[in-house]
Amino acid sequence: MDLNGDGKMDLLSGSWPGEIYVFYRKANGTYAVGEKLKDKSGRLIKVGSASAAAVADWDGDGDLDLVIGNIEGAVFLLKNEGTAQKPAFGAGAKLMAVGKPVMVEGGDAGPCLADWDGDGKLDLVLGSGSGKVNWYRNIGTGKEPELEAPRPLVIEAGGEFKDAVGFDNPKRCGMRTKPAVADWNGDGKPDLLVGDFSYFSVGNNQHGRHGWVWVYLRQGAEKLAGK
């Protein structure tokens, strides 16, 4: 993601307090210290705690926009009202699907913007606190997206374990999912990568936390195979 249009790939991260950080890549390949993103009025961008951010040209005008999920499960679009080289993000507006604000089960929305169905338009792939991952297909245009009702991509999800064996060898994706889309195996079809969170707790002495990254390989038009 090249946020400032200088030809170098930058990094973007949400945070538990809610601010969005950008790490600009330097000429030597390292990254500068993270900066908190501000909107066009100079105010810190924050739409709620536990922010998760995605960046893409959502409205097809040639610059990068922000889509941010929060702990409540809402998803906000902040359009870039500046340029590709000098972004100026406007006020956040909730993304809508079939006339209603997008909200995810269990809160903790984790957005990813990608062309999941190969029609040349960006869709919304959305993780959740429950662990499920849904696809919101764009049935509008590249410049005026319109989202359908969600379709499940990852249904089985967990994250809470009562024994150490299951905790260290999970059979399904955990909670608080954060998806990414890429052609993982080079077969020309988009696959799904999903980060998660799991925890193990028995009494007061046995406990643990960790996160896994799951790969779901695309097998057909929509079917996935998890690993």
Short mmCIF file of C-alpha atoms in Angstrom, two decimals:
data_model
loop_
_atom_site.label_atom_id
_atom_site.label_comp_id
_atom_site.label_asym_id
_atom_site.label_seq_id
_atom_site.Cartn_x
_atom_site.Cartn_y
_atom_site.Cartn_z
CA MET A 1 0.00 0.00 0.00
CA ASP A 2 1.63 3.25 -1.19
CA LEU A 3 -0.23 5.81 0.86
CA ASN A 4 1.70 8.88 -0.24
CA GLY A 5 2.27 7.95 -3.89
CA ASP A 6 6.08 7.97 -3.75
CA GLY A 7 6.44 4.52 -5.30
CA LYS A 8 7.37 2.78 -2.04
CA MET A 9 5.10 0.41 -0.13
CA ASP A 10 4.04 1.69 3.28
CA LEU A 11 2.45 -0.06 6.26
CA LEU A 12 -0.82 0.82 7.96
CA SER A 13 -2.05 -0.43 11.32
CA GLY A 14 -5.02 0.05 13.58
CA SER A 15 -4.66 0.04 17.36
CA TRP A 16 -6.56 -0.88 20.49
CA PRO A 17 -7.17 2.78 21.46
CA GLY A 18 -8.43 3.34 17.91
CA GLU A 19 -5.88 5.58 16.23
CA ILE A 20 -4.55 4.58 12.80
CA TYR A 21 -0.78 4.46 12.35
CA VAL A 22 1.14 4.73 9.08
CA PHE A 23 4.75 3.61 8.72
CA TYR A 24 6.25 5.20 5.63
CA ARG A 25 8.90 3.21 3.81
CA LYS A 26 12.26 4.91 3.40
CA ALA A 27 14.63 4.71 0.43
CA ASN A 28 16.85 2.18 2.22
CA GLY A 29 13.94 -0.26 2.65
CA THR A 30 13.37 0.36 6.36
CA TYR A 31 10.33 2.09 7.81
CA ALA A 32 10.01 5.40 9.56
CA VAL A 33 8.54 5.66 13.04
CA GLY A 34 4.77 5.28 12.98
CA GLU A 35 2.67 8.40 12.60
CA LYS A 36 -0.94 8.77 13.66
CA LEU A 37 -3.10 9.54 10.66
CA LYS A 38 -5.10 12.75 10.68
CA ASP A 39 -8.07 13.82 8.61
CA LYS A 40 -8.22 16.86 6.32
CA SER A 41 -9.04 19.09 9.31
CA GLY A 42 -5.98 17.97 11.25
CA ARG A 43 -7.88 15.79 13.70
CA LEU A 44 -6.74 12.30 14.60
CA ILE A 45 -8.66 9.65 12.68
CA LYS A 46 -10.54 7.50 15.17
CA VAL A 47 -13.90 5.76 14.69
CA GLY A 48 -13.80 3.61 17.82
CA SER A 49 -11.47 1.32 19.72
CA ALA A 50 -9.81 -1.84 18.40
CA SER A 51 -9.52 -0.30 14.95
CA ALA A 52 -8.64 -2.42 11.93
CA ALA A 53 -7.89 -0.57 8.71
CA ALA A 54 -7.95 -1.41 5.00
CA VAL A 55 -6.80 0.83 2.16
CA ALA A 56 -7.90 0.83 -1.48
CA ASP A 57 -9.34 3.08 -4.16
CA TRP A 58 -12.92 2.39 -3.08
CA ASP A 59 -14.58 4.98 -5.30
CA GLY A 60 -12.36 4.56 -8.36
CA ASP A 61 -11.07 8.13 -8.49
CA GLY A 62 -7.38 7.26 -8.57
CA ASP A 63 -6.43 7.76 -4.92
CA LEU A 64 -6.54 5.60 -1.80
CA ASP A 65 -9.46 5.65 0.63
CA LEU A 66 -9.68 4.25 4.16
CA VAL A 67 -12.10 1.63 5.44
CA ILE A 68 -11.95 1.06 9.20
CA GLY A 69 -13.68 -1.46 11.46
CA ASN A 70 -14.12 -1.03 15.21
CA ILE A 71 -14.83 -3.07 18.34
CA GLU A 72 -18.58 -2.56 18.04
CA GLY A 73 -18.60 -4.30 14.66
CA ALA A 74 -19.25 -1.21 12.55
CA VAL A 75 -17.32 -0.36 9.37
CA PHE A 76 -16.57 3.20 8.26
CA LEU A 77 -15.48 4.66 4.92
CA LEU A 78 -13.24 7.73 4.93
CA LYS A 79 -12.90 9.02 1.38
CA ASN A 80 -9.69 10.62 0.25
CA GLU A 81 -10.64 14.15 -0.76
CA GLY A 82 -7.06 15.04 -1.57
CA THR A 83 -4.74 13.40 -4.08
CA ALA A 84 -2.74 10.21 -4.43
CA GLN A 85 0.38 12.06 -3.26
CA LYS A 86 -1.29 14.17 -0.58
CA PRO A 87 -4.21 12.29 0.92
CA ALA A 88 -6.82 14.29 2.81
CA PHE A 89 -9.39 12.04 4.44
CA GLY A 90 -12.92 13.26 5.01
CA ALA A 91 -15.34 12.39 7.78
CA GLY A 92 -16.15 8.74 8.34
CA ALA A 93 -19.47 7.37 7.11
CA LYS A 94 -20.78 3.91 7.91
CA LEU A 95 -20.63 1.44 5.04
CA MET A 96 -24.08 0.23 4.05
CA ALA A 97 -25.32 -3.10 2.70
CA VAL A 98 -28.90 -3.48 1.42
CA GLY A 99 -29.85 -0.20 3.05
CA LYS A 100 -28.48 -0.97 6.52
CA PRO A 101 -25.16 -0.21 8.23
CA VAL A 102 -22.72 -3.11 8.06
CA MET A 103 -22.41 -4.79 11.47
CA VAL A 104 -20.65 -8.06 12.26
CA GLU A 105 -21.50 -10.80 14.71
CA GLY A 106 -19.51 -10.51 17.91
CA GLY A 107 -18.22 -7.03 17.06
CA ASP A 108 -14.53 -6.43 16.28
CA ALA A 109 -14.91 -5.81 12.54
CA GLY A 110 -11.84 -6.64 10.44
CA PRO A 111 -12.25 -5.29 6.88
CA CYS A 112 -10.39 -6.29 3.73
CA LEU A 113 -11.07 -4.74 0.32
CA ALA A 114 -10.55 -7.09 -2.62
CA ASP A 115 -12.15 -8.25 -5.86
CA TRP A 116 -13.35 -11.61 -4.56
CA ASP A 117 -15.54 -12.56 -7.53
CA GLY A 118 -13.23 -11.34 -10.29
CA ASP A 119 -15.64 -8.83 -11.83
CA GLY A 120 -13.18 -5.94 -11.66
CA LYS A 121 -14.83 -4.22 -8.68
CA LEU A 122 -13.76 -4.10 -5.05
CA ASP A 123 -15.82 -6.12 -2.58
CA LEU A 124 -15.77 -6.13 1.22
CA VAL A 125 -14.43 -9.23 2.98
CA LEU A 126 -15.08 -8.85 6.68
CA GLY A 127 -13.78 -10.67 9.74
CA SER A 128 -15.55 -10.57 13.09
CA GLY A 129 -15.31 -11.12 16.81
CA SER A 130 -17.21 -14.37 16.44
CA GLY A 131 -14.54 -15.63 14.03
CA LYS A 132 -16.78 -15.84 11.00
CA VAL A 133 -15.70 -14.20 7.74
CA ASN A 134 -18.31 -12.79 5.35
CA TRP A 135 -18.18 -11.54 1.78
CA TYR A 136 -20.19 -8.45 0.82
CA ARG A 137 -20.34 -8.46 -2.99
CA ASN A 138 -20.23 -5.13 -4.80
CA ILE A 139 -23.20 -5.09 -7.17
CA GLY A 140 -22.75 -1.42 -7.97
CA THR A 141 -19.94 0.04 -10.06
CA GLY A 142 -16.27 0.67 -9.51
CA LYS A 143 -17.00 4.35 -8.83
CA GLU A 144 -20.25 3.87 -6.90
CA PRO A 145 -20.02 0.65 -4.91
CA GLU A 146 -23.20 -0.96 -3.60
CA LEU A 147 -22.95 -3.93 -1.25
CA GLU A 148 -25.17 -7.00 -1.21
CA ALA A 149 -26.17 -8.89 1.92
CA PRO A 150 -23.26 -10.87 3.37
CA ARG A 151 -22.38 -14.36 2.19
CA PRO A 152 -20.37 -16.60 4.51
CA LEU A 153 -16.83 -17.57 3.55
CA VAL A 154 -15.70 -18.98 6.91
CA ILE A 155 -18.51 -20.31 9.08
CA GLU A 156 -16.97 -22.62 11.65
CA ALA A 157 -15.04 -20.62 14.20
CA GLY A 158 -14.12 -20.99 17.85
CA GLY A 159 -11.26 -19.68 19.95
CA GLU A 160 -12.04 -20.77 23.51
CA PHE A 161 -10.34 -23.95 24.74
CA LYS A 162 -10.57 -25.95 27.97
CA ASP A 163 -7.61 -28.25 27.30
CA ALA A 164 -4.04 -27.61 26.22
CA VAL A 165 -4.11 -30.20 23.43
CA GLY A 166 -6.94 -28.51 21.57
CA PHE A 167 -5.40 -25.10 22.20
CA ASP A 168 -2.09 -26.06 20.58
CA ASN A 169 -3.69 -28.02 17.75
CA PRO A 170 -6.90 -26.22 16.75
CA LYS A 171 -9.13 -27.73 14.09
CA ARG A 172 -10.84 -24.52 13.08
CA CYS A 173 -10.32 -20.81 12.95
CA GLY A 174 -10.52 -18.83 16.19
CA MET A 175 -12.19 -15.53 17.05
CA ARG A 176 -11.42 -11.87 16.16
CA THR A 177 -10.64 -12.76 12.56
CA LYS A 178 -8.69 -10.42 10.28
CA PRO A 179 -8.78 -11.54 6.62
CA ALA A 180 -6.53 -10.83 3.66
CA VAL A 181 -7.00 -11.88 0.03
CA ALA A 182 -4.18 -13.05 -2.25
CA ASP A 183 -3.41 -15.78 -4.76
CA TRP A 184 -1.52 -17.88 -2.22
CA ASN A 185 -0.80 -20.90 -4.41
CA GLY A 186 -0.40 -19.15 -7.76
CA ASP A 187 -3.33 -20.85 -9.48
CA GLY A 188 -4.93 -17.62 -10.64
CA LYS A 189 -7.73 -17.67 -8.05
CA PRO A 190 -7.93 -15.45 -4.96
CA ASP A 191 -7.42 -17.31 -1.69
CA LEU A 192 -8.21 -16.24 1.85
CA LEU A 193 -5.69 -15.76 4.65
CA VAL A 194 -7.17 -15.25 8.10
CA GLY A 195 -5.49 -14.22 11.33
CA ASP A 196 -7.27 -15.09 14.56
CA PHE A 197 -7.11 -15.06 18.36
CA SER A 198 -7.55 -18.00 20.74
CA TYR A 199 -7.22 -18.52 24.45
CA PHE A 200 -6.95 -21.42 26.89
CA SER A 201 -8.09 -21.16 30.48
CA VAL A 202 -8.62 -23.75 33.23
CA GLY A 203 -8.87 -22.51 36.78
CA ASN A 204 -6.36 -19.93 37.94
CA ASN A 205 -3.10 -21.57 36.96
CA GLN A 206 -3.48 -22.84 33.41
CA HIS A 207 -3.97 -20.26 30.71
CA GLY A 208 -2.56 -19.03 27.46
CA ARG A 209 -3.22 -16.91 24.39
CA HIS A 210 -2.06 -17.00 20.82
CA GLY A 211 -3.07 -16.29 17.25
CA TRP A 212 -2.84 -18.43 14.15
CA VAL A 213 -2.89 -17.62 10.47
CA TRP A 214 -5.15 -19.89 8.42
CA VAL A 215 -5.02 -20.40 4.67
CA TYR A 216 -8.26 -21.13 2.83
CA LEU A 217 -7.51 -22.13 -0.74
CA ARG A 218 -10.09 -21.26 -3.36
CA GLN A 219 -11.44 -24.38 -5.07
CA GLY A 220 -14.19 -22.92 -7.23
CA ALA A 221 -16.27 -19.84 -7.70
CA GLU A 222 -16.81 -19.42 -3.95
CA LYS A 223 -15.84 -22.72 -2.28
CA LEU A 224 -12.87 -22.72 0.10
CA ALA A 225 -10.69 -25.42 1.63
CA GLY A 226 -9.12 -24.56 4.99
CA LYS A 227 -5.61 -25.41 6.22
#
